XYZ file of C-alpha atoms in Angstrom:
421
model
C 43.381 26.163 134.127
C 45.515 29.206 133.575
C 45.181 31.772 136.786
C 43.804 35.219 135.973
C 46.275 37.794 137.785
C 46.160 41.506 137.968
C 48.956 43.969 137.926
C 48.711 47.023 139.511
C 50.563 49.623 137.838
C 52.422 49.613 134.433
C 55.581 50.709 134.485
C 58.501 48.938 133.778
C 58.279 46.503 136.422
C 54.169 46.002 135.577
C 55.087 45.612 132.066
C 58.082 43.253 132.359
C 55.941 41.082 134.547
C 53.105 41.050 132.558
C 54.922 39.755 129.596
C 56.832 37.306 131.925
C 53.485 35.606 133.515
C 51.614 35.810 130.194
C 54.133 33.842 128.519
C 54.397 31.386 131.443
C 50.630 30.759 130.538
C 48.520 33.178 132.632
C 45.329 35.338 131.859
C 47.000 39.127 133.177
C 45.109 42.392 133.144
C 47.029 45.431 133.769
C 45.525 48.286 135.751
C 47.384 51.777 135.213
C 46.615 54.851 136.398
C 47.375 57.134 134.051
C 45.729 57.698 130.113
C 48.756 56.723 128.493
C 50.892 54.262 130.222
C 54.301 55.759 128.949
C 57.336 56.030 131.126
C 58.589 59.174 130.265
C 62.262 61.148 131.453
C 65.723 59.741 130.544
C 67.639 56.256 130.056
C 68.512 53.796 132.174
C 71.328 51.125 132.117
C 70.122 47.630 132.001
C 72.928 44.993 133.441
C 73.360 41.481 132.814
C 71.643 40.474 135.890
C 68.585 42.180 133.928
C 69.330 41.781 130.195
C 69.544 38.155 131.234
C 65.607 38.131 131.820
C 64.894 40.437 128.803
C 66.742 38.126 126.322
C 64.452 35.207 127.906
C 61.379 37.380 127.082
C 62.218 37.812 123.728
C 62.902 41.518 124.140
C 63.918 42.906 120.601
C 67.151 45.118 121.064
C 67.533 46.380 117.960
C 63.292 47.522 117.953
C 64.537 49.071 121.456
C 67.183 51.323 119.981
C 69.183 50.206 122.723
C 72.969 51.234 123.065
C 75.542 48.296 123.721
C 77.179 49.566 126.693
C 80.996 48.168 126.184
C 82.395 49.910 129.013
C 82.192 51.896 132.623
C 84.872 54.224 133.864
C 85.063 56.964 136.651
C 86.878 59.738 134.980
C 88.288 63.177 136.892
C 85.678 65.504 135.922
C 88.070 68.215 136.668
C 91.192 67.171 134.618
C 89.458 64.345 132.879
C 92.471 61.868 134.039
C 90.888 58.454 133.774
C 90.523 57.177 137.241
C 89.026 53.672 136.665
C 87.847 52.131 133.230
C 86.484 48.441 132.905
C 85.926 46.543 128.887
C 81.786 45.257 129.539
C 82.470 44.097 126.030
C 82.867 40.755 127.404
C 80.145 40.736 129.980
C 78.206 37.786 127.869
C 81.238 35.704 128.655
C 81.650 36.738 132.311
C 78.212 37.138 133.525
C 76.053 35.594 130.759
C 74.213 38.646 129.393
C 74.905 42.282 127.829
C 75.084 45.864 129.081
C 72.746 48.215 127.228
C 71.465 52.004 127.855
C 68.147 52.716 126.672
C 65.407 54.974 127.165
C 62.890 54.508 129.141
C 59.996 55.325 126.723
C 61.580 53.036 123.996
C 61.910 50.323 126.943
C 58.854 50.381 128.035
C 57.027 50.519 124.046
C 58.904 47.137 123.610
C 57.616 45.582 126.706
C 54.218 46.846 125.786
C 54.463 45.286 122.383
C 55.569 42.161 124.232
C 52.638 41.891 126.462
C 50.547 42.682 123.800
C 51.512 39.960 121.461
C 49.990 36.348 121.152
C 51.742 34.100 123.708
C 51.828 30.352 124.654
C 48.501 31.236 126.362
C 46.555 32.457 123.053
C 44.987 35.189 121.992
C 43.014 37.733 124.220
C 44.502 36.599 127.533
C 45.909 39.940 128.145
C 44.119 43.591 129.049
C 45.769 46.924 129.958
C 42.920 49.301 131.488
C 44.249 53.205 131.359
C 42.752 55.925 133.771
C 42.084 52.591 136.034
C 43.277 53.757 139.583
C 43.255 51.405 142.281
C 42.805 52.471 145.703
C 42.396 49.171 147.674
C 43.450 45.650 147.329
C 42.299 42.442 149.350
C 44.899 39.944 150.180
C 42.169 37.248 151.074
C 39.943 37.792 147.821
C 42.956 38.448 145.690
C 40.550 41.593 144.430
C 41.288 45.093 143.918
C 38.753 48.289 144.066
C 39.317 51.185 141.341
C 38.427 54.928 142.123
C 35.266 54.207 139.928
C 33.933 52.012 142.330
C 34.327 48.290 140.089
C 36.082 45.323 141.940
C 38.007 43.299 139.669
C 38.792 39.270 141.343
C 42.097 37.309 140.422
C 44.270 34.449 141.714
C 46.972 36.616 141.797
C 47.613 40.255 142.746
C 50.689 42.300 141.342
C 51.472 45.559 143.601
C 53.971 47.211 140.945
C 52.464 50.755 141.777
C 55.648 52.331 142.393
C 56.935 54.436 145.370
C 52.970 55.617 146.213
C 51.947 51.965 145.982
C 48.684 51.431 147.584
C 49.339 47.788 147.354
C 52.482 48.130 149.594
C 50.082 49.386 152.350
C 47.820 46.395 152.570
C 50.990 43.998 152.609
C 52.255 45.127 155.170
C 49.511 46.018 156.933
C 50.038 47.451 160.921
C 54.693 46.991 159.907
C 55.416 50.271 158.410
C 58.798 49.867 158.534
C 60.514 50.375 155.502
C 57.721 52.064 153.495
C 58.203 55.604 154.346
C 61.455 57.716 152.598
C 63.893 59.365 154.347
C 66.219 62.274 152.724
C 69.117 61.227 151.566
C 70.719 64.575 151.296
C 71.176 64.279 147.922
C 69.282 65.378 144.330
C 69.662 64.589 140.746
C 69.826 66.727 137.635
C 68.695 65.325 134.518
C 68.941 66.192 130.511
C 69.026 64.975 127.354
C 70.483 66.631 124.284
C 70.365 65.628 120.682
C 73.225 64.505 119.329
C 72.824 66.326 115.868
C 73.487 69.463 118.358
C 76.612 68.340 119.651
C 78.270 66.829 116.925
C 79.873 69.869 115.206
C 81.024 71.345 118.826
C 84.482 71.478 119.842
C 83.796 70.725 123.470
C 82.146 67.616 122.329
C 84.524 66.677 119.799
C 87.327 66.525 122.547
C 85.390 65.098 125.100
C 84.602 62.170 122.812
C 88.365 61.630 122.291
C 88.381 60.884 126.104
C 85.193 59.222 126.583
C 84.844 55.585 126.305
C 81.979 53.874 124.779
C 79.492 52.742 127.245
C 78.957 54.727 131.007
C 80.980 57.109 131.789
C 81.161 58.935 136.055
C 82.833 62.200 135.910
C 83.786 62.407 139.753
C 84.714 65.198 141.741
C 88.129 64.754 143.483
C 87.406 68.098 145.423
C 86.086 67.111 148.103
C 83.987 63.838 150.019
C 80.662 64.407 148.455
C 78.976 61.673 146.273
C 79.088 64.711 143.065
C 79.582 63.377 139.804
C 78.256 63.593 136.614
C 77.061 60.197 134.733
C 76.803 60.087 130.867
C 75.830 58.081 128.293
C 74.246 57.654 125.411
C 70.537 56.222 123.945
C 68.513 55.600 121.141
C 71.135 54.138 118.679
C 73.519 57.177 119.724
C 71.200 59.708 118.734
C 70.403 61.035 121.649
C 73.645 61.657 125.162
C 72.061 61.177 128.731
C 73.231 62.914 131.397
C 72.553 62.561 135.327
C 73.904 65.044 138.461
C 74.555 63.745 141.045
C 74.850 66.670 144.151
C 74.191 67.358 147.305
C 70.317 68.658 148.182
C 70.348 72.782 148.414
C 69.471 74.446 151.286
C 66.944 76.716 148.380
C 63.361 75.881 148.731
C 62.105 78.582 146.317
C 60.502 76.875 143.873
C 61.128 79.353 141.206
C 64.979 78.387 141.465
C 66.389 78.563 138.136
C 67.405 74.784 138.157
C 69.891 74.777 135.131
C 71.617 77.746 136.494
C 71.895 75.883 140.016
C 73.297 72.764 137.955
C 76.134 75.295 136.569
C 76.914 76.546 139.707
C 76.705 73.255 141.160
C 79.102 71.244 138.546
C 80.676 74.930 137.280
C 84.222 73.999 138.174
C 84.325 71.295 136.121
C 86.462 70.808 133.156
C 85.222 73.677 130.523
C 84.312 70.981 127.597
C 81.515 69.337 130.299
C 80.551 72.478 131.691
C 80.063 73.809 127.795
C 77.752 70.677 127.427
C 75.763 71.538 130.326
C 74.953 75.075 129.193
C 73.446 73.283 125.587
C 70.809 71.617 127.883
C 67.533 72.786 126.998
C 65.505 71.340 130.019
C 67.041 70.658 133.220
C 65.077 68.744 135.755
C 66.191 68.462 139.804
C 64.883 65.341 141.851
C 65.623 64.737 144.943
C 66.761 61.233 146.375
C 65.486 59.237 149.329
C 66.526 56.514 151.010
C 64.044 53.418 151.901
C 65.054 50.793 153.926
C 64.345 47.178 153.126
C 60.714 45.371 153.978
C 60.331 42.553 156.523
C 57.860 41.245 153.474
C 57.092 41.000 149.633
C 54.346 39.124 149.899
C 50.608 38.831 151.950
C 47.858 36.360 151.462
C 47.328 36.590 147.292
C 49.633 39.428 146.831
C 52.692 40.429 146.186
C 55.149 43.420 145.650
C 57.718 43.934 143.017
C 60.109 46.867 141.977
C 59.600 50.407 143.592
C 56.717 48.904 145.275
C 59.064 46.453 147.222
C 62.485 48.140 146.913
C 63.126 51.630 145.966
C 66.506 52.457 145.446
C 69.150 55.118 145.252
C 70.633 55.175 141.512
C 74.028 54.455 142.972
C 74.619 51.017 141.034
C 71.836 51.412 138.396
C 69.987 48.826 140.128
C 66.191 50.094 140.481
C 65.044 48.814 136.525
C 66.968 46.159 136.937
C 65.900 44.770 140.025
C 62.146 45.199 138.686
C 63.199 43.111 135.859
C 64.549 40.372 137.505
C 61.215 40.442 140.096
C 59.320 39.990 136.788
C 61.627 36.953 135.985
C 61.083 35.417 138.995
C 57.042 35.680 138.919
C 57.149 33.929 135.126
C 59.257 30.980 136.177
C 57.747 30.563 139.569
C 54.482 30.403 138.008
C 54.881 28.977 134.785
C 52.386 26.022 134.156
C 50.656 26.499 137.613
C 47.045 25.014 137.066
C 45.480 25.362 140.366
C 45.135 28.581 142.526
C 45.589 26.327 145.303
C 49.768 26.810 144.627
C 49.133 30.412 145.194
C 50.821 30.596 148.501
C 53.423 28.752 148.084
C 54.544 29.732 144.829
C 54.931 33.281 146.654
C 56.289 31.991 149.433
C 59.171 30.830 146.939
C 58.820 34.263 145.326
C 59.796 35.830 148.894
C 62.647 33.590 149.410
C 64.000 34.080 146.066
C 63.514 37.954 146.173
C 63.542 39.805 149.116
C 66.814 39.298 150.582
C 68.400 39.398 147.311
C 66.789 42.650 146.470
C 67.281 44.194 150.361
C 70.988 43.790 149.700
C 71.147 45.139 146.181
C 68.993 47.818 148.284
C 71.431 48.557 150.543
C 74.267 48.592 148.405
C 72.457 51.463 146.327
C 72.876 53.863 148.953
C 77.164 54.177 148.521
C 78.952 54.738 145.473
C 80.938 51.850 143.666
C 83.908 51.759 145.538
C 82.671 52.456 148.842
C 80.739 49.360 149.558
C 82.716 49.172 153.538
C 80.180 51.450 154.621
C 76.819 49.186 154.510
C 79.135 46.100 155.362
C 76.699 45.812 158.930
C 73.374 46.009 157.218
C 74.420 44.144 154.005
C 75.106 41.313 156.681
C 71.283 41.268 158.021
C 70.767 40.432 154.719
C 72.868 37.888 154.072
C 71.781 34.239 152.274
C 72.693 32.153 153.807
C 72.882 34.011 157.122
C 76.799 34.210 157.717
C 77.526 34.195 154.203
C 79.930 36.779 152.989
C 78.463 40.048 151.239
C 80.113 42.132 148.864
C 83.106 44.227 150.269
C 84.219 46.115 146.785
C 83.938 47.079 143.758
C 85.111 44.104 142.039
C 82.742 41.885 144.654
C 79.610 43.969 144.065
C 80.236 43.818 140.085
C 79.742 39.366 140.629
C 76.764 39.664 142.696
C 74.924 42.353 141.134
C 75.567 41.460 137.594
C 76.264 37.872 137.675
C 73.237 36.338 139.843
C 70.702 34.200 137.401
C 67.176 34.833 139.092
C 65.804 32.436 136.505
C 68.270 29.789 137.589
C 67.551 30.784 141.164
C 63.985 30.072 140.799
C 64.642 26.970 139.209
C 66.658 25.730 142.261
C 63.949 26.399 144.460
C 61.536 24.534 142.075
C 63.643 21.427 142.293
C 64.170 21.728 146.274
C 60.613 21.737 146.583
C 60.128 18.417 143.796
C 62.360 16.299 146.158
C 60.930 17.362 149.249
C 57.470 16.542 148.032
């Protein structure tokens, strides 16, 4: 018999996964939170390490509005000299999967659809409950309690409740460590702006002369910070993405005027960017902490998955990603599993596959690409095999971010198991 799992929380990781264990056979329901279930804000970039379990889900690209991403490059944002540029155009040859930016709302309708539609299970083995907030789980029972007071029962528990997660609390019970944020000294502006607005602009004409097609870091050679300035576009090139990185301010007044702090912030920049920041209509400021890796993933029925697990900095563009590729690993793990009796171990094999994979990809978020010498002691605890080496650059992180095959991963483990049984 199919098990009957419930997510908690759905986001993109909620969403990914419920399309992934649906498809593998499974009757999910989805508890979220909020009324509408929408990811709102800006894009994201999705790497081949993620695309990879997308394509396998029958994610529709084109539906998506999703932006091939055909290449990266650091550019001076000061002079815009190019600095560093790399052709992704190729990446389906190298690593086995695309580069796209996309938004997030657009992202997550398409996994919605996905979860929504009839799948190797049949019809009506799939419910998302809105305004359902869940404020206690039991790892023995495999239930979880909602603020109205129901308890809902499943074979297997989902914590993808994001950087609140209740769920993350009851895993790790008494062990803290890991769960609470610490400042990273850093923030991040983000805006949008409409192409249609930008297209007749002289700044933006120029700039696009320089730009390459796909992600583009405008760095600032002034001085050691991590500031820089990422852009790219969404939404079938209708809409150009921006994100600030800068160092947090020293301001706490909350009426700071937070497009005026971006100019100051970014205002010595070449005049074409700084010209682009002044069209932004709304500027938003968030600040960025730093989490460090958990000792688990998984408790008695439950387990964790994306921010729940492992939050991350953006350094990398790892966060949806690694979400993505927990998802993958739940739907191959657990495709075809009959009995809830395989519970455990199928998450003990979710653990293994996961968590030190994800606690490096962790780590590595917290430095710039380029500077990955300065986790190269905590990347180590990490290691898998213990000993093994860990990525020491730029080149190095690009193969084992990008290029590792979860699904393929999973399916290793499957087979280990089959001869030792």
């Amino acid at each position: 018999m199919p098990l009957q799992v419930i997510i908690v929380g759905a986001g993109i990781g909620g969403l990914s996964a419920a399309v992934a264990l649906r498809q593998a056979g499974h009757y999910v329901k989805v508890f979220e939170k909020s009324q509408f279930a929408s990811e709102v804000g800006a894009a994201v970039a999705l790497t081949p390490n993620g695309t990879r379990v997308l394509d396998h889900l029958g994610f529709d690209w084109a539906r998506a509005r999703a932006d091939a991403m055909v290449s990266f490059e650091v550019v001076d944002g000061v002079t815009l000299a190019g600095l560093h540029r790399a052709d992704t155009s190729d990446a389906r040859t190298r690593f086995g999967a695309a580069f796209w930016t996309i938004h997030r709302v657009d992202l997550h309708n398409e996994l919605m659809r996905l979860a929504a539609s009839p799948s190797a299970a049949g019809d009506g083995t799939y419910a998302l409950h809105l305004g359902a907030r869940v404020v206690s789980a039991d790892l023995v029972c495999g239930s979880v309690a909602l603020e109205d007071g129901s308890q809902h029962v499943a074979d297997l528990v989902v914590g993808a409740d994001g950087l609140r997660s209740v769920v993350r609390g009851v895993v790790l019970g008494g062990d803290g460590a890991g769960s609470e944020p610490t400042p990273s000294g850093m923030n991040a502006f983000r805006f949008m702006i409409p192409t249609t607005e930008l297209v007749d602009d002289p700044a933006f004409q120029e700039l696009m002369r320089v730009k390459g097609r796909g992600n583009s870091v405008f760095a600032d050679p002034s001085n050691e910070t991590e500031r820089h300035m990422v852009w790219y576009t969404c939404r079938g090139g209708t809409m150009q993405n921006f994100g600030g990185i800068h160092e947090t301010s020293s301001d706490e007044n909350a009426s700071v005027d937070v497009k005026a702090m971006m100019l100051s912030e970014f205002g010595h920049f070449h005049p074409n960017l700084v010209e682009l920041m002044r069209k932004a209509d709304r500027v938003t400021d968030w600040p960025l902490n730093c989490h460090d890796p958990l000792p688990t993933f998984v408790r008695g029925k439950v387990a964790l998955m994306g921010d729940a697990a492992h939050p991350m900095l953006p350094f990398g563009a790892q966060g949806s990603n690694q979400a993505i590729e927990d998802a993958g690993a739940l739907g191959e793990l657990f495709h075809g599993v009959d009995s809830p009796a395989l519970v455990p171990e199928r998450l003990a094999m979710f653990d293994s596959v996961r968590r030190l994979r994800a606690s490096r990809v962790q780590t590595l978020s917290r430095v710039r690409l380029g500077k990955e010498m300065q986790v190269q002691a905590q990347l180590r605890q990490y290691a898998d095999p213990a000993g093994r080496d860990v990525p020491a650059s730029f080149v190095e992180r690009q193969v084992h971010d990008y290029g590792f095959d979860v699904l393929s991963a999973c399916r290793g483990v499957l087979g280990a198991q089959a001869v030792a049984s």
